[in-house]
Tab-separated table of C-alpha atoms in Angstrom:
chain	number	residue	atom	x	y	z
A	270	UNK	CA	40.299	-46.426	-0.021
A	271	UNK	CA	37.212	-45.995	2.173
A	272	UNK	CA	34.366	-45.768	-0.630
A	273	UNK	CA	30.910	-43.868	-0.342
A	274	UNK	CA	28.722	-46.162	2.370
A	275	UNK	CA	31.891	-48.189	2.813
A	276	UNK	CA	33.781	-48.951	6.363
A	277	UNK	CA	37.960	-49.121	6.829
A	278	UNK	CA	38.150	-52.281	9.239
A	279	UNK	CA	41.320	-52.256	10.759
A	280	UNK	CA	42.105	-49.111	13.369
A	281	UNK	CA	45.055	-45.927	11.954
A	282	UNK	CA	47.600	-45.849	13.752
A	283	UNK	CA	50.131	-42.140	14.528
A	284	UNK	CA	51.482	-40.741	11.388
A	285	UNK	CA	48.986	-43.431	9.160
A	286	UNK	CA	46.191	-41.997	6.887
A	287	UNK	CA	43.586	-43.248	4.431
A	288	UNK	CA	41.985	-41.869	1.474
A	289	UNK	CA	38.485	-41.261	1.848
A	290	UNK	CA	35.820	-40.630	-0.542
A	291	UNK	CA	33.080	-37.959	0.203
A	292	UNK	CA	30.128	-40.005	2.429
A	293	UNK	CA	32.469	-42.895	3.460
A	294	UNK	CA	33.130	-43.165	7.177
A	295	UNK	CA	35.526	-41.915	9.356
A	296	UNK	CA	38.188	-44.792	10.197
A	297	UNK	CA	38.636	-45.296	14.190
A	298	UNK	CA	41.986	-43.904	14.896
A	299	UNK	CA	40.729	-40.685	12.804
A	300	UNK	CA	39.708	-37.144	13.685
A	301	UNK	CA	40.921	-35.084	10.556
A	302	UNK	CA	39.737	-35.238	6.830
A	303	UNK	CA	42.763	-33.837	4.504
A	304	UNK	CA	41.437	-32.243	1.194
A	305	UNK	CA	42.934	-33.771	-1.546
A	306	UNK	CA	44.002	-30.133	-2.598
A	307	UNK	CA	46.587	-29.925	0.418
A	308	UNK	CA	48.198	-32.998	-0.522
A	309	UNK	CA	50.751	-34.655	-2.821
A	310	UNK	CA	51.230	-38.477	-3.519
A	311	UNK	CA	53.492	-37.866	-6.848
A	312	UNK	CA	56.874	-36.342	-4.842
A	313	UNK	CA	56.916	-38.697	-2.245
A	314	UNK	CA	58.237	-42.224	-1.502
A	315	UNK	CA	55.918	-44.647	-2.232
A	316	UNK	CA	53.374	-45.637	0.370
A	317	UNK	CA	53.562	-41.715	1.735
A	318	UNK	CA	51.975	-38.646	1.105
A	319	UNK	CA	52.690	-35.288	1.650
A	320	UNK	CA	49.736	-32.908	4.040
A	321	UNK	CA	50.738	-29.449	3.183
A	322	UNK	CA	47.826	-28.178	5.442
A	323	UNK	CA	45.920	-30.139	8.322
A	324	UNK	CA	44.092	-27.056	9.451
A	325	UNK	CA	42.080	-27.712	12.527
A	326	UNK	CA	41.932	-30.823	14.181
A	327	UNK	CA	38.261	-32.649	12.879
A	328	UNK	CA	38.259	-30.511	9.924
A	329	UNK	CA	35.614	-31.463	6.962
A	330	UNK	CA	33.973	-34.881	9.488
A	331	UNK	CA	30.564	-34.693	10.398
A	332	UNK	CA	30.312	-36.147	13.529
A	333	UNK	CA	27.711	-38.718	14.810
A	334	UNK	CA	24.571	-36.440	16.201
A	335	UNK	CA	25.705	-33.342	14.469
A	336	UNK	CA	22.025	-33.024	13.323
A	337	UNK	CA	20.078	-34.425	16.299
A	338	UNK	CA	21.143	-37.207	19.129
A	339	UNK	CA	19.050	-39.897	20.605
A	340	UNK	CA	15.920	-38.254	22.042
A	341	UNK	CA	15.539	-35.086	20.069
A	342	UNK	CA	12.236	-34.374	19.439
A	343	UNK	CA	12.286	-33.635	15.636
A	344	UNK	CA	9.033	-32.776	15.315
A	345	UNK	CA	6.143	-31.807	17.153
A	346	UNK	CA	2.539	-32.602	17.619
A	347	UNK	CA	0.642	-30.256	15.637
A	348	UNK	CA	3.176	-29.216	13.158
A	349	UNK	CA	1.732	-29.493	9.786
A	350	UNK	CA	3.538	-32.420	7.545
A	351	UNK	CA	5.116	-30.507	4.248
A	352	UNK	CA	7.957	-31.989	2.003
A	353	UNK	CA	10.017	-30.281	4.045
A	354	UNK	CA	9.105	-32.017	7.027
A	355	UNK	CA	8.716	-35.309	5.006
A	356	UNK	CA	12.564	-35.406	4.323
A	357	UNK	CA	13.154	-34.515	8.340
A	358	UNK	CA	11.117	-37.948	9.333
A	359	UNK	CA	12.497	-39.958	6.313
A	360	UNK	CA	16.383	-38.755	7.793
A	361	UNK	CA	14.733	-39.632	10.894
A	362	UNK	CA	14.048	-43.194	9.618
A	363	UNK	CA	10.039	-42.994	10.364
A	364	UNK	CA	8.581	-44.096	7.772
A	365	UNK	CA	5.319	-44.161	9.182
A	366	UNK	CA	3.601	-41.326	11.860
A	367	UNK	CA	0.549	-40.845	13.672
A	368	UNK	CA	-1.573	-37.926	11.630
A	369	UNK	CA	-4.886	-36.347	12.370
A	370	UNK	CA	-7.319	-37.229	9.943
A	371	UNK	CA	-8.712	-34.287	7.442
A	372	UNK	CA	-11.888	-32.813	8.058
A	373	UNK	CA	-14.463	-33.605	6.112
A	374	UNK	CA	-16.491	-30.099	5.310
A	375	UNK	CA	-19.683	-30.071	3.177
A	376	UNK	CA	-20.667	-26.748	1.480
A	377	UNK	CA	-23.980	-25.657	0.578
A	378	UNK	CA	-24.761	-22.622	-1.163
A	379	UNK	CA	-28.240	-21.548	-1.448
A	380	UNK	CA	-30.434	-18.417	-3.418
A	381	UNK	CA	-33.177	-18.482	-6.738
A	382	UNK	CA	-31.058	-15.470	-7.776
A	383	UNK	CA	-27.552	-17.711	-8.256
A	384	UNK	CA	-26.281	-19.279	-11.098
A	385	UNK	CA	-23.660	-22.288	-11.458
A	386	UNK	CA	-20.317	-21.774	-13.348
A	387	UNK	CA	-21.781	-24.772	-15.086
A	388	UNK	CA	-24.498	-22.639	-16.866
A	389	UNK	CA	-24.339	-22.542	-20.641
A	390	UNK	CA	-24.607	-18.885	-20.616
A	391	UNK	CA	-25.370	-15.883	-17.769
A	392	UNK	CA	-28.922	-15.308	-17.539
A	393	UNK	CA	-28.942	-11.422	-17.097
A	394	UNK	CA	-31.130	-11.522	-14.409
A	395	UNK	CA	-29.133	-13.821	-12.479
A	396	UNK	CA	-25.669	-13.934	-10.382
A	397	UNK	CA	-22.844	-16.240	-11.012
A	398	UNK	CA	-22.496	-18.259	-7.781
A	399	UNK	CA	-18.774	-17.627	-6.857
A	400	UNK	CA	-19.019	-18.302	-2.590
A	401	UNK	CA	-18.743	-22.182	-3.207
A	402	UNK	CA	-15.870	-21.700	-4.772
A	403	UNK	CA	-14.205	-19.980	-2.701
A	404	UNK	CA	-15.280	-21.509	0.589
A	405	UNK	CA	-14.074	-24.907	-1.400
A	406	UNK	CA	-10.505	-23.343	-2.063
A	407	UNK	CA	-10.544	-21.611	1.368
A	408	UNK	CA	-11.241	-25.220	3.314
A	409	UNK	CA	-9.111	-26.965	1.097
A	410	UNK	CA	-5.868	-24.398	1.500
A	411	UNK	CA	-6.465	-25.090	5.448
A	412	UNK	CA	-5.930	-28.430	5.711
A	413	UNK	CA	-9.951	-29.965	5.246
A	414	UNK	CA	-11.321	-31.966	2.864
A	415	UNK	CA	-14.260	-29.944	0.781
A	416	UNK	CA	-17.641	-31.343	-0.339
A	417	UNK	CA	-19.669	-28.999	-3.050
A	418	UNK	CA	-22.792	-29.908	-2.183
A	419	UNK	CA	-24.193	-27.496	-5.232
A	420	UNK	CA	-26.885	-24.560	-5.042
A	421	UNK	CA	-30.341	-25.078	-3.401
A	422	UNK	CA	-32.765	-23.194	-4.603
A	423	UNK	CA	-35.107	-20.771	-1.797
A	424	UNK	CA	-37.336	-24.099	-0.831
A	425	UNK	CA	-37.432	-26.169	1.879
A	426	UNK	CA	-37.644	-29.369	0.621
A	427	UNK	CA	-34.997	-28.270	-1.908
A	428	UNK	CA	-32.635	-27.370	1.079
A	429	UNK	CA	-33.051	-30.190	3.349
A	430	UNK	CA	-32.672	-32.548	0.010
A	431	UNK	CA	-29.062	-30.662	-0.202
A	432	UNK	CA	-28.179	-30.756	3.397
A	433	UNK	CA	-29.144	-34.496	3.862
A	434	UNK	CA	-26.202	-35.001	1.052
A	435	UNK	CA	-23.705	-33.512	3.312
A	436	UNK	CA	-24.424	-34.969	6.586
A	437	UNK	CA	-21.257	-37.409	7.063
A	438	UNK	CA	-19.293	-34.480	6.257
A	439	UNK	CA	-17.416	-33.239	10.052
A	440	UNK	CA	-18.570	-29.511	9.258
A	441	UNK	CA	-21.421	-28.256	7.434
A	442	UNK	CA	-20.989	-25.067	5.909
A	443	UNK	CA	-24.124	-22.766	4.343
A	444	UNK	CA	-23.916	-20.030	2.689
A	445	UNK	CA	-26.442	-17.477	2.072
A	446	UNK	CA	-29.862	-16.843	3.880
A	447	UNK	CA	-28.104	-16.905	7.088
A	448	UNK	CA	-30.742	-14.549	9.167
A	449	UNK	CA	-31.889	-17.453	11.773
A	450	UNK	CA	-34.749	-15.063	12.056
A	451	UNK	CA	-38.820	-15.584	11.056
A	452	UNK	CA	-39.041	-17.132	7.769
A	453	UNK	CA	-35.584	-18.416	7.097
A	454	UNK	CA	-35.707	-21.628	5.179
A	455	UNK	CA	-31.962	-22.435	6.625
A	456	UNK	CA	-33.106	-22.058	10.000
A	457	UNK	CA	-36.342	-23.987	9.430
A	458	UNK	CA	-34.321	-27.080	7.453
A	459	UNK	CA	-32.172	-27.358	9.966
A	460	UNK	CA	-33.904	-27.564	13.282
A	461	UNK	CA	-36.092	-30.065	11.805
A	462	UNK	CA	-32.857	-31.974	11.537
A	463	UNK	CA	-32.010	-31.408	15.191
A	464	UNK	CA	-29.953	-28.446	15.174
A	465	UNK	CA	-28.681	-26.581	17.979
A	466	UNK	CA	-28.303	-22.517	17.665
A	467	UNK	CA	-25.045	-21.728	19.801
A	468	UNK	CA	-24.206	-18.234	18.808
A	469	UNK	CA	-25.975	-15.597	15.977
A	470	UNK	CA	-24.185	-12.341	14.284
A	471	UNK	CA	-20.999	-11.317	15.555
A	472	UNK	CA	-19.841	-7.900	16.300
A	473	UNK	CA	-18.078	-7.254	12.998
A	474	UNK	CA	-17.990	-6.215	9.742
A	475	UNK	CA	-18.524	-7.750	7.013
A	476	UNK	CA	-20.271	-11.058	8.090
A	477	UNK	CA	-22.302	-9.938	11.103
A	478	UNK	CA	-25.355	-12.390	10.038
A	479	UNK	CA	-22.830	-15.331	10.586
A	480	UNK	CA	-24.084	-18.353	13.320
A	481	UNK	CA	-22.777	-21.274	14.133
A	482	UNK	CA	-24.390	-24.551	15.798
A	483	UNK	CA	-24.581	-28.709	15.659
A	484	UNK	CA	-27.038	-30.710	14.219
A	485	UNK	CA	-27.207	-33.975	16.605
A	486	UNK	CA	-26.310	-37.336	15.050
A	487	UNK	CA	-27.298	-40.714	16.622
A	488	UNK	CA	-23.667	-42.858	18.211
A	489	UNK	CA	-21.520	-40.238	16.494
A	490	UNK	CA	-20.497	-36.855	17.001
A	491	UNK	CA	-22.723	-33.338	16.652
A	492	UNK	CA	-22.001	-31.907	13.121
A	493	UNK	CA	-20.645	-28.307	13.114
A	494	UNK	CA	-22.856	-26.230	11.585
A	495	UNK	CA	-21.686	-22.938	10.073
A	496	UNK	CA	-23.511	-20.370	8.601
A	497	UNK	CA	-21.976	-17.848	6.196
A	498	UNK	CA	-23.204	-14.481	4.621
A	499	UNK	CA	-23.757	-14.772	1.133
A	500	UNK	CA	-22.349	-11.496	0.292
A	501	UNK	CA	-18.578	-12.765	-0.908
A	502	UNK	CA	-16.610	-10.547	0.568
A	503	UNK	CA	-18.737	-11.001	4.045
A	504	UNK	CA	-18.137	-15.113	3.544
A	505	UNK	CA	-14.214	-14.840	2.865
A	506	UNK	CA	-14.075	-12.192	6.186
A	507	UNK	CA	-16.148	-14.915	8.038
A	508	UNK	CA	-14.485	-17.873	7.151
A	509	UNK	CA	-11.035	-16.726	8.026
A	510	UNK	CA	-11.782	-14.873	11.053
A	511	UNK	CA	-14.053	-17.888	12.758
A	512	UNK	CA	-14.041	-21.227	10.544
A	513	UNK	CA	-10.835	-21.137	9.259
A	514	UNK	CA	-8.919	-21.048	12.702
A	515	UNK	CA	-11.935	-23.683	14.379
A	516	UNK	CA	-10.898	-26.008	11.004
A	517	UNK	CA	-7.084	-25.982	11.585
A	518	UNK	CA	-7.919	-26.579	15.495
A	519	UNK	CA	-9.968	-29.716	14.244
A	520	UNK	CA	-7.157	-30.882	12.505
A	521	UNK	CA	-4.808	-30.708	15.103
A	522	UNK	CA	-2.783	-28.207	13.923
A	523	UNK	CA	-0.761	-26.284	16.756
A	524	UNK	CA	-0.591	-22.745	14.383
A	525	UNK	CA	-4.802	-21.877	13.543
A	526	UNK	CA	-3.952	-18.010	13.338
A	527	UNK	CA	-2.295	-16.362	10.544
A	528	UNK	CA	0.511	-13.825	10.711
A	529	UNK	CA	-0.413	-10.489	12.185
A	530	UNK	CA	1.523	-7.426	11.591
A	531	UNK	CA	1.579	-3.588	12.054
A	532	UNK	CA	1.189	-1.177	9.043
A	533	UNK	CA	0.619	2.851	8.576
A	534	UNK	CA	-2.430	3.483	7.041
A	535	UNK	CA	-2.046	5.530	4.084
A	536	UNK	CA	-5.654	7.294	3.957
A	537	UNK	CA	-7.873	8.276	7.007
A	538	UNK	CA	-10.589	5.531	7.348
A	539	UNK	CA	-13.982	4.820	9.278
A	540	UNK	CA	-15.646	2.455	10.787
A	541	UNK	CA	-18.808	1.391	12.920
A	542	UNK	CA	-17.958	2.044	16.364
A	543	UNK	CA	-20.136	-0.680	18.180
A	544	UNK	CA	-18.229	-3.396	15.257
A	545	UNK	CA	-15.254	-4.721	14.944
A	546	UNK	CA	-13.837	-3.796	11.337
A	547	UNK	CA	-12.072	-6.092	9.050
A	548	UNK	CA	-11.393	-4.184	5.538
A	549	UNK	CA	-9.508	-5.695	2.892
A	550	UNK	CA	-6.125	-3.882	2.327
A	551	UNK	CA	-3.227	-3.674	0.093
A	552	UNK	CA	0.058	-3.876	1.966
A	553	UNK	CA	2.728	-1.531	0.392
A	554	UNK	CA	6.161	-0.521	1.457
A	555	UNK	CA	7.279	2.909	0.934
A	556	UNK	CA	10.401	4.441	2.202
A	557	UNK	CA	11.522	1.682	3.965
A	558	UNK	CA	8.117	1.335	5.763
A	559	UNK	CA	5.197	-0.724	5.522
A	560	UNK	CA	1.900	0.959	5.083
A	561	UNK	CA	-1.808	-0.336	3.389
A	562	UNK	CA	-4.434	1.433	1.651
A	563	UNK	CA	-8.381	-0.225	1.242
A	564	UNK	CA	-8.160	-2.589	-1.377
A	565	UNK	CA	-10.496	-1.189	-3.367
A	566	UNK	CA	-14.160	-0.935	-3.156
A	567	UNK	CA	-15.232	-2.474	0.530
A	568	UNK	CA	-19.207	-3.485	-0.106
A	569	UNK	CA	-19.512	-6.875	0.963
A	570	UNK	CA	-21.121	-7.707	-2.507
A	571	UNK	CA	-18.133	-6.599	-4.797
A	572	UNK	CA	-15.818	-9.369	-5.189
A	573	UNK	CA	-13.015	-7.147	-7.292
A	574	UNK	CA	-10.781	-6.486	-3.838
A	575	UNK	CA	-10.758	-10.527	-2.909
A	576	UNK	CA	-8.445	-10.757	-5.828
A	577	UNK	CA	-6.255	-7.701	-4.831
A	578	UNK	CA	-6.339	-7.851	-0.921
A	579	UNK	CA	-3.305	-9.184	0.468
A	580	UNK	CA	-4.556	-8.626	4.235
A	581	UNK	CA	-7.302	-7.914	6.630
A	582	UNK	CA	-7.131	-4.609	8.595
A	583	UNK	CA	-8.357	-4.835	12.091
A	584	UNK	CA	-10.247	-1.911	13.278
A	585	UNK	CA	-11.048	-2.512	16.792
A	586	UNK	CA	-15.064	-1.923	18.161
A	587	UNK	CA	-14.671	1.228	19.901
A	588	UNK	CA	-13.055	3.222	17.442
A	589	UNK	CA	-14.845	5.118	14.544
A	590	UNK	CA	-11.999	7.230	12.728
A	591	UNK	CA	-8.698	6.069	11.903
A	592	UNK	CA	-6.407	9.376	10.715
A	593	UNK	CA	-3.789	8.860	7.660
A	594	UNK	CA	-0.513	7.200	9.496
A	595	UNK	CA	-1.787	5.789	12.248
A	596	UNK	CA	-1.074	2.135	12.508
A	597	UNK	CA	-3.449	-1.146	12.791
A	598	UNK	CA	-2.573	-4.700	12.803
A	599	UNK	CA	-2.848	-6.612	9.847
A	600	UNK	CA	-3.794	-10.073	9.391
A	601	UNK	CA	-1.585	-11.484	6.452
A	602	UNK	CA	-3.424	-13.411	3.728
A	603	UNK	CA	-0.375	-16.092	2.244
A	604	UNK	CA	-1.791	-17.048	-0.439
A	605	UNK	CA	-3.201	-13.962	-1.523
A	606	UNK	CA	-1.854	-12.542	-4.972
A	607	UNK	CA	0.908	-9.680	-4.973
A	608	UNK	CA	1.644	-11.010	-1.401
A	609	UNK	CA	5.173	-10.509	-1.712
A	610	UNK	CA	5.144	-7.583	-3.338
A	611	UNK	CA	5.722	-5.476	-0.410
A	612	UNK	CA	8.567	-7.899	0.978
């Protein structure tokens, strides 16, 4: 009997067999595995057995390299490692493999008018500070490493106290009094560290105050600077439109865009035309087809349609009325609730 993990020694010869236990291996001289159902050992002469059906010849034997043969690439650079992928390398026998480290990303929130989630009660005059939080999440569900730096309050030394916390971090996101204009405490904070302005406001909506830059660092490399709206819905837009897909690209990560598919709208819509729109939408299916309707209120202050959205329309600059059915691409949020409602 040929065991689980155990090995016949001796070679079958014509008309021979030998039982065989699930997971033992195939003796040389074999090509077939009989199921004990098509056989009978009671009504025959000792030593013999009866094979009512053989079937095909290498029936129920898993050949060597039936999964993958010396030089298969099993997986590539830049796929992300899930437990999925963990049992592919442990069948692979590599028990160790070469991994791009995590960004590190500090996040810095910043306004008089915000208060923490910490607070003992909510001052009616102020806001609860919810951008950290979701920046935080956002970094952490692609891939980085997240760094709540905590709220600075609308003065400078205040703000260059907090960003001098988060300068070993690979990224440094702020969020809030992102202007770069006359005046702005950010801006002034952060050229006195040494920063360099590459790019400010993009042609969209929300997040059009959004910059981006490096602050030098002496025998390392430039920290990426981001800087975010602080209107909520303007910082979710902006992170996964421009730092989300720049933070999977950092950590080496050969997929940085999400999903995009095609939807009818359900209602006529507007938009800027000199912007490129990105409203938060609702994917639905009706009669067999997909369509989308706003996701509730769109002000970039209202936080309600973050926790319904399941997508981001795309309504290209150029175009200022979209009629009820016409179709736009749709970026898919994943881990957005109700996701799979539509599926």
């Amino acid at each position: 009997v040929v065991h689980a993990g155990s090995f016949f020694e001796a070679t079958v010869g014509k008309n021979e067999a030998v039982r065989i236990m699930t997971g033992g291996a195939v003796p040389e001289g074999t090509d077939t595995v009989v199921r004990v159902e098509d056989t009978d050992r009671e009504r025959t002469e000792p030593g013999k057995i009866a094979i009512f059906s053989s079937r095909d010849r290498g029936r129920n034997v898993r050949p060597s390299g039936e999964d993958w043969t010396e030089g298969t690439v099993v997986l590539k650079m830049g796929q992300s490692i899930s437990p999925r992928q963990i049992a592919v390398l442990a069948a692979a026998r590599a028990s160790s493999v070469p991994v791009f480290k995590k960004p590190t990303v500090a996040v810095l929130s910043s306004g008089n008018e915000l208060e923490a989630l910490s607070a003992p009660s909510l001052n009616p005059r102020k806001i609860p500070e919810s951008n950290s939080h979701l920046i935080c999440a956002s970094v952490k569900s692609a891939g980085g490493i997240p760094d709540d730096l905590g709220i600075a309050k609308d003065d400078l030394h205040d703000i260059g106290a907090h960003i001098a916390k988060g300068r070993e971090a690979d990224i440094l996101i702020t969020i809030g009094g992102a202007s770069m204009g006359e005046g702005d405490l950010f801006k002034d904070c952060l050229e006195q560290a040494g920063f360099t302005l590459d790019f400010w406001r993009a042609k969209m909506r929300p997040g059009s105050p959004v910059s981006f830059g490096k602050l030098t660092r002496e025998n390392r490399n430039d920290q990426i600077v981001f800087s975010l709206p602080g209107n909520p819905s303007s910082a979710m837009v902006t992170f996964e439109i421009l730092v989300r897909p720049f933070l999977l690209a950092l950590a080496g990560s050969s997929q940085i865009y999400r999903p995009i598919i095609t939807a009818y709208s359900e209602i006529a819509l507007s938009s800027p035309k000199n912007l490129t729109e990105f409203p938060r939408v609702k994917i639905e299916k009706h009669d067999g087809h997909l369509t989308f309707v706003p996701a509730g209120a769109q002000g970039s202050g209202l936080v309600e349609s973050l926790g319904v959205a399941n997508a981001l329309a795309i309504i290209p600059e150029g175009i200022d009325k979209v009629s009820k059915g016409a179709t736009l691409s749709l970026i898919l949020l994943h881990d957005s609730p109700g996701f799979y409602d539509w599926s």
